[in-house]
Coordinates of C-alpha atoms in Angstrom, one line a residue:
M1 CA 56.7 -9.5 66.9
P2 CA 55.4 -6.7 64.7
R3 CA 53.7 -8.0 61.5
P4 CA 56.8 -6.8 58.9
L5 CA 56.0 -4.5 56.3
R6 CA 55.1 -5.7 52.9
A7 CA 57.8 -6.1 50.5
E8 CA 56.8 -3.0 48.4
F9 CA 56.6 -0.7 51.4
P10 CA 59.9 1.4 52.0
Q11 CA 61.5 0.4 55.4
P12 CA 61.2 3.6 57.8
K13 CA 63.9 5.8 58.7
L14 CA 64.3 7.4 61.9
L15 CA 65.0 10.8 61.4
S16 CA 66.2 13.3 64.7
T17 CA 68.1 16.1 63.1
T18 CA 66.7 19.3 61.6
A19 CA 68.7 18.7 58.6
E20 CA 67.3 15.0 58.0
L21 CA 63.9 16.7 58.6
A22 CA 64.3 19.6 56.2
A23 CA 65.4 17.3 53.4
L24 CA 62.6 15.2 54.0
C25 CA 60.1 17.8 53.9
Q26 CA 61.6 19.5 50.5
R27 CA 61.1 16.0 48.8
L28 CA 57.8 15.4 50.0
R29 CA 56.6 18.9 48.8
A30 CA 57.4 17.7 45.0
E31 CA 54.6 14.7 45.7
P32 CA 50.9 15.4 45.1
F33 CA 49.6 14.1 48.7
V34 CA 51.5 12.8 52.0
S35 CA 50.1 10.7 54.8
I36 CA 50.8 12.0 58.2
D37 CA 49.9 10.5 61.7
T38 CA 51.3 11.6 65.3
E39 CA 51.8 9.6 68.7
F40 CA 51.5 11.4 71.7
M41 CA 51.2 11.9 75.2
R42 CA 48.1 14.0 77.2
E43 CA 47.3 11.3 79.9
H44 CA 49.2 13.9 82.6
T45 CA 49.0 17.4 80.8
Y46 CA 46.6 19.6 79.3
W47 CA 48.6 20.2 76.3
P48 CA 49.5 17.3 74.0
V49 CA 53.0 16.2 74.0
V50 CA 54.2 15.2 70.6
C51 CA 56.7 12.5 70.7
V52 CA 56.5 10.9 67.4
I53 CA 55.4 12.4 63.9
Q54 CA 55.0 9.9 61.0
L55 CA 55.1 10.7 57.4
A56 CA 55.0 8.9 54.3
G57 CA 55.4 9.7 50.8
A58 CA 55.8 7.4 47.3
D59 CA 58.9 6.0 47.8
E60 CA 59.6 6.8 51.6
V61 CA 58.4 6.7 55.1
A62 CA 60.0 8.5 58.2
I63 CA 59.4 8.4 61.8
V64 CA 60.2 11.8 63.3
D65 CA 61.5 12.1 66.7
T66 CA 60.1 15.3 68.1
L67 CA 61.8 14.5 71.5
A68 CA 65.5 14.7 70.2
P69 CA 67.4 17.4 71.4
G70 CA 67.6 20.7 69.2
L71 CA 65.2 19.4 66.7
N72 CA 63.2 22.2 64.9
L73 CA 60.3 21.5 63.2
D74 CA 59.6 24.5 61.2
P75 CA 60.4 22.5 57.8
L76 CA 57.6 20.3 58.7
G77 CA 55.5 23.8 59.1
A78 CA 56.3 25.0 55.5
L79 CA 55.0 21.3 54.0
L80 CA 52.0 21.7 56.2
A81 CA 51.4 25.2 55.0
D82 CA 52.2 24.2 51.2
P83 CA 48.7 24.3 49.3
A84 CA 50.2 22.2 46.6
V85 CA 50.4 18.8 48.7
T86 CA 47.1 17.0 50.2
K87 CA 47.8 16.1 54.0
V88 CA 46.1 12.7 54.2
F89 CA 45.2 12.0 58.3
H90 CA 42.7 9.2 59.5
A91 CA 40.6 10.5 62.4
A92 CA 42.5 14.2 61.8
R93 CA 41.1 16.1 64.6
Q94 CA 43.5 15.9 67.3
D95 CA 46.5 15.4 65.1
I96 CA 45.3 19.1 63.5
E97 CA 44.9 20.3 66.8
I98 CA 48.7 19.6 67.7
F99 CA 49.8 21.1 64.6
F100 CA 47.4 24.3 65.2
L101 CA 49.1 24.9 68.8
K102 CA 52.6 24.3 67.2
F103 CA 52.4 26.4 63.8
G104 CA 49.4 28.6 64.3
D105 CA 47.3 27.2 61.4
V106 CA 45.7 23.8 60.5
P107 CA 47.3 21.7 57.2
R108 CA 46.2 22.7 53.9
P109 CA 44.6 21.2 51.9
L110 CA 43.5 18.1 54.0
F111 CA 42.1 14.9 53.8
D112 CA 40.5 12.9 56.5
T113 CA 39.8 9.0 55.6
Q114 CA 37.6 8.6 58.5
I115 CA 35.1 11.2 57.2
A116 CA 35.6 9.8 53.4
A117 CA 34.9 6.5 54.8
M118 CA 31.5 7.6 56.4
V119 CA 30.6 9.2 52.9
A120 CA 31.6 6.1 51.3
G121 CA 29.4 3.8 53.4
F122 CA 31.5 2.3 55.7
G123 CA 29.2 3.2 58.5
D124 CA 29.8 6.0 61.4
Q125 CA 33.4 6.4 63.0
V126 CA 34.9 3.2 61.1
G127 CA 38.0 2.2 63.1
Y128 CA 41.4 2.6 61.2
D129 CA 42.3 -1.1 61.2
A130 CA 39.1 -2.2 59.7
L131 CA 39.0 0.3 56.8
V132 CA 42.7 -0.8 56.1
A133 CA 41.5 -4.6 56.2
A134 CA 38.2 -3.4 53.9
L135 CA 40.0 -1.6 51.1
T136 CA 43.5 -3.0 51.2
G137 CA 43.7 -6.6 52.6
G138 CA 46.5 -5.2 55.2
E139 CA 46.6 -6.0 58.8
I140 CA 47.3 -3.1 61.3
E141 CA 49.6 -4.7 64.5
K142 CA 47.8 -3.6 67.8
A143 CA 50.3 -4.4 70.1
H144 CA 52.0 -0.9 70.5
R145 CA 48.7 1.0 70.0
F146 CA 49.4 2.1 73.9
S147 CA 52.8 2.3 74.1
D148 CA 54.5 4.8 76.1
W149 CA 56.1 6.8 73.4
S150 CA 58.1 9.0 75.3
V151 CA 60.3 6.6 76.5
R152 CA 63.3 6.4 74.4
P153 CA 65.1 5.1 72.3
L154 CA 62.2 3.8 70.4
S155 CA 62.0 0.1 69.8
T156 CA 62.5 -1.5 66.3
A157 CA 58.9 -2.6 67.0
Q158 CA 57.7 0.8 67.7
V159 CA 59.0 2.2 64.6
A160 CA 57.8 -0.7 62.3
Y161 CA 54.3 -0.1 63.8
A162 CA 54.3 3.8 63.5
A163 CA 55.4 3.2 59.9
A164 CA 52.7 0.8 59.0
D165 CA 50.1 3.4 60.0
V166 CA 50.8 6.1 57.2
T167 CA 52.1 3.5 54.5
H168 CA 48.8 1.8 54.6
L169 CA 46.8 5.1 54.9
R170 CA 48.2 5.9 51.4
A171 CA 46.6 2.8 50.0
V172 CA 43.4 3.6 51.8
Y173 CA 43.5 7.4 50.6
E174 CA 43.9 6.4 46.9
K175 CA 41.1 3.7 46.8
L176 CA 38.6 6.0 48.9
R177 CA 39.1 9.0 46.4
A178 CA 39.0 6.8 43.4
R179 CA 35.8 5.5 44.7
L180 CA 34.2 8.7 45.9
E181 CA 35.2 10.5 42.3
Q182 CA 33.6 7.8 40.7
E183 CA 30.4 8.3 42.8
G184 CA 30.6 12.2 42.6
R185 CA 31.0 12.4 46.2
L186 CA 34.0 14.5 46.3
G187 CA 32.2 17.5 47.0
W188 CA 30.3 15.9 49.8
V189 CA 33.6 15.1 51.7
A190 CA 34.7 19.2 50.8
E191 CA 31.9 20.2 52.9
E192 CA 32.8 17.8 55.8
M193 CA 36.4 18.9 55.7
A194 CA 35.4 22.9 56.2
T195 CA 35.1 22.0 59.8
L196 CA 38.5 20.5 60.3
A197 CA 40.0 23.1 58.2
D198 CA 38.8 26.1 60.0
P199 CA 41.0 27.3 62.6
N200 CA 38.6 28.2 65.1
T201 CA 37.7 24.6 65.6
Y202 CA 41.2 24.4 67.6
R203 CA 40.9 27.6 69.6
S204 CA 39.8 26.8 73.2
D205 CA 37.6 29.6 74.7
P206 CA 37.7 29.4 78.3
E207 CA 34.3 31.3 78.5
T208 CA 32.4 28.6 76.3
M209 CA 33.7 25.5 78.7
W210 CA 30.6 25.6 80.5
Q211 CA 28.4 24.5 77.7
R212 CA 30.0 21.1 77.7
L213 CA 28.7 20.3 80.9
R214 CA 25.2 20.3 79.8
A215 CA 23.5 21.5 82.8
R216 CA 19.9 20.6 83.1
T217 CA 18.4 23.6 84.5
T218 CA 16.9 27.1 83.2
S219 CA 18.4 29.1 86.1
R220 CA 20.3 32.0 84.4
R221 CA 22.1 32.6 87.7
F222 CA 23.2 29.4 88.0
L223 CA 24.6 28.9 84.2
G224 CA 26.5 32.4 85.1
M225 CA 28.0 31.1 87.8
L226 CA 28.8 27.7 86.0
R227 CA 30.3 29.8 82.8
V228 CA 32.6 31.9 85.6
V229 CA 33.8 28.6 87.7
A230 CA 34.3 26.6 84.4
A231 CA 36.3 29.4 82.7
W232 CA 38.2 29.5 85.8
R233 CA 39.0 25.9 85.5
E234 CA 40.0 25.8 82.2
R235 CA 42.6 28.6 82.9
E236 CA 43.8 27.4 86.0
A237 CA 44.5 23.9 83.7
Q238 CA 46.3 25.7 81.1
R239 CA 48.4 27.7 83.8
L240 CA 49.2 24.3 85.3
N241 CA 49.5 22.0 82.5
I242 CA 47.2 19.5 83.8
P243 CA 43.9 17.9 82.6
R244 CA 41.1 20.3 83.7
Q245 CA 39.4 17.2 85.5
R246 CA 42.6 17.0 87.8
V247 CA 42.2 20.5 88.8
I248 CA 38.3 20.2 89.8
R249 CA 36.3 17.3 88.7
D250 CA 32.7 18.2 86.7
E251 CA 30.5 17.0 89.4
S252 CA 32.5 19.3 91.8
L253 CA 32.2 22.0 89.4
L254 CA 28.4 21.7 89.1
E255 CA 28.3 21.6 93.0
L256 CA 30.6 24.7 93.2
A257 CA 28.5 26.5 90.8
A258 CA 25.5 26.1 92.7
T259 CA 26.7 26.7 96.1
A260 CA 28.9 29.3 95.1
P261 CA 30.6 29.5 98.6
D262 CA 32.2 32.7 100.0
S263 CA 35.0 30.8 102.3
P264 CA 37.8 28.4 102.2
A265 CA 35.6 26.3 104.6
G266 CA 32.3 26.5 102.3
L267 CA 34.9 25.7 99.3
A268 CA 36.1 22.8 101.4
R269 CA 32.4 21.4 101.9
V270 CA 31.8 21.1 98.1
R271 CA 32.1 17.2 97.2
G272 CA 35.7 16.3 95.7
I273 CA 37.5 19.5 96.9
S274 CA 39.9 19.0 99.9
R275 CA 40.7 21.2 102.7
G276 CA 44.2 21.7 101.2
F277 CA 43.1 23.0 97.9
A278 CA 40.3 25.3 99.5
E279 CA 43.0 27.0 101.8
G280 CA 45.7 27.3 99.0
R281 CA 46.5 29.3 95.9
S282 CA 44.1 27.7 93.5
G283 CA 41.4 27.9 96.0
A284 CA 41.8 31.8 96.9
S285 CA 41.7 31.9 93.0
V286 CA 38.3 30.6 92.7
L287 CA 36.9 32.1 95.3
A288 CA 37.7 35.7 93.9
A289 CA 36.5 34.0 90.3
V290 CA 32.7 33.2 92.5
A291 CA 32.9 36.6 94.1
A292 CA 33.4 38.1 90.8
G293 CA 30.4 35.8 89.3
K294 CA 28.1 36.9 91.7
T295 CA 28.2 40.6 90.3
V296 CA 27.5 39.7 86.8
P297 CA 24.2 41.5 86.1
E298 CA 21.3 39.8 84.9
S299 CA 21.5 41.3 81.3
Q300 CA 24.7 39.3 80.9
L301 CA 24.0 36.0 82.3
P302 CA 24.0 33.0 79.6
K303 CA 20.2 33.3 77.7
V304 CA 18.4 29.8 78.4
E305 CA 16.6 28.3 75.2
H306 CA 12.9 27.3 76.4
R307 CA 12.9 24.5 74.4
G308 CA 9.7 23.2 75.7
D309 CA 7.7 26.3 75.0
G310 CA 7.5 25.1 71.6
P311 CA 5.3 22.3 69.7
R312 CA 6.3 19.2 71.1
P313 CA 7.1 16.7 67.9
S314 CA 5.0 13.8 67.3
P315 CA 6.8 10.6 68.4
A316 CA 5.4 9.0 65.4
L317 CA 6.7 11.5 63.3
V318 CA 10.1 11.3 64.7
S319 CA 10.2 7.5 64.1
L320 CA 9.1 7.7 60.5
L321 CA 11.8 10.5 59.7
K322 CA 14.4 8.1 61.5
V323 CA 13.0 5.3 59.1
L324 CA 13.3 7.6 56.1
L325 CA 17.0 8.4 57.4
A326 CA 17.8 4.8 57.7
T327 CA 16.3 4.0 54.3
K328 CA 18.3 6.8 52.5
S329 CA 21.7 6.0 54.5
E330 CA 21.1 2.3 52.9
Q331 CA 20.2 3.6 49.4
H332 CA 23.0 5.9 49.2
H333 CA 25.6 4.0 51.0
V334 CA 26.5 6.7 53.4
A335 CA 26.6 6.8 57.4
P336 CA 23.2 8.0 59.0
R337 CA 24.9 10.0 61.4
L338 CA 26.5 11.9 58.6
L339 CA 23.1 12.8 56.8
A340 CA 21.2 13.9 60.0
S341 CA 21.9 14.1 63.9
S342 CA 19.0 13.3 66.2
E343 CA 18.7 17.1 66.9
D344 CA 18.0 17.7 63.1
I345 CA 15.3 15.0 63.3
E346 CA 13.6 16.8 66.1
R347 CA 13.5 20.0 64.7
L348 CA 12.6 18.6 61.5
A349 CA 9.6 17.1 63.3
S350 CA 8.6 20.2 65.1
E351 CA 9.8 23.2 62.9
D352 CA 8.3 24.1 59.3
E353 CA 11.5 24.0 57.4
P354 CA 14.6 24.5 60.5
D355 CA 17.7 26.3 59.7
I356 CA 19.8 22.6 60.1
P357 CA 22.7 20.9 58.5
A358 CA 19.9 18.2 57.1
L359 CA 18.6 20.8 55.0
R360 CA 21.6 22.1 53.2
G361 CA 23.7 21.4 50.6
W362 CA 24.2 17.7 49.6
R363 CA 22.1 16.5 52.9
R364 CA 19.1 18.3 51.7
E365 CA 19.4 16.7 48.1
V366 CA 20.0 13.1 49.8
Y367 CA 17.4 13.4 52.7
G368 CA 16.3 16.9 53.8
A369 CA 14.0 17.4 50.7
D370 CA 12.4 14.0 51.4
A371 CA 12.2 14.4 55.1
L372 CA 10.0 17.8 54.4
A373 CA 7.7 16.0 51.4
L374 CA 7.3 13.1 54.2
K375 CA 6.3 15.5 57.0
E376 CA 4.1 17.5 54.5
G377 CA 2.1 13.9 53.5
R378 CA 3.8 14.2 50.1
I379 CA 5.5 11.0 50.1
A380 CA 4.9 7.7 51.9
L381 CA 6.8 5.0 52.9
G382 CA 6.3 1.4 51.9
V383 CA 7.7 -1.7 51.6
A384 CA 8.4 -3.7 48.6
G385 CA 10.9 -6.8 48.2
R386 CA 11.9 -6.4 51.9
R387 CA 13.0 -2.8 51.5
V388 CA 11.2 0.6 52.6
R389 CA 10.5 2.6 49.4
L390 CA 9.3 6.1 49.1
L391 CA 5.7 6.2 47.4
A392 CA 4.4 9.3 45.9
L393 CA 1.2 10.0 47.3
E394 CA -1.8 11.8 45.1
P395 CA -3.7 14.9 46.4
A396 CA -6.5 12.6 47.8
D397 CA -4.1 10.5 49.6
R398 CA -2.7 13.3 51.0
A399 CA -6.1 14.8 52.4
V400 CA -6.2 11.4 54.0
N401 CA -3.0 11.5 55.6
R402 CA -2.6 15.0 56.5
G403 CA -2.5 15.2 60.4
S404 CA -2.1 11.5 60.9
P405 CA 1.6 10.8 60.3
Q406 CA 1.0 7.3 61.7
A407 CA -0.9 6.8 58.4
A408 CA 2.1 7.3 55.9
A409 CA 3.6 4.2 57.7
H410 CA 1.2 1.9 56.1
G411 CA 1.6 3.3 52.3
G412 CA 2.1 0.7 49.7

């Protein structure tokens, strides 16, 4: 049985008509914020199939049956576009993508409690149930997490589960926001929300899909062919409305780019591609794409970054920068991944002052500036009271340590 909602939680209402949705959204537009979640299916389709949308205000919780015949979601679109109402999500990216595809824009303004939790020191990508438990003492029922939300009618247990998600989210938001406001970190969260709020985040460009495959090669001709066939696969998946891996799997796509077959027989020899596919409409279409890829002039092929041509970062310096990252994360109670990525640290170790997120905005204040100082020998790392501390170095000490990043590790 699902865990019942606490007494102060309003009982959820199941909405299935446009009139009910319009009335609800009109009431919610008078509130400062609304918590939102979705339940969708995507296992068998390219485009997400939204089955349920949950909305919670201060005094009401609604479960919108998006599969109800004749339901028009335009009133929801107006609520999501209302600049006076903050839209609160947890791990918002897929939810926002759904609304972007439906309404052509992202909800504004928005607040993602997963990002806020990382800024508040709850670690990398904290789970929603763990966050609810830590901040509210509540518990999220997990039994319906993998329900088939497309089946109708929705059960009482499913409705209760869906409602609890957005009701707990209100309390999580209020506590996180108060905590971050007290610590002066709301500006940090705003910077992180910028990517989520950018419509370009949700525009799928078939011509860039090849970059996701991370092919380990410097052959521009191969990468050019990979770009062509990956773009073909993306468009074909969209046309058929099936997951891209069901068109051609990644490993088969890489082999296809490498072999560049010119006939159905050659295409059928690619691992994972059947003769029926090779001889059918899709096979003819991909062979045409391969033929076009062979004619792309050299000047239009992808440019290859020769990372190995630059100076190799010192492993000891990389290690020191990682220790500093852990120290700063501990000191400021913020997730390490939010301060600097592995790529940031590699570039910090090998370039004078690279153009990376770790050296911009609040990240520079918290981590980046001291990372540069550590690299330049102006500070060292030491241990005091079983904690790592930053130690300022005098000019004479800097001269001793210059060129020897390992020495800084023994400071103090």
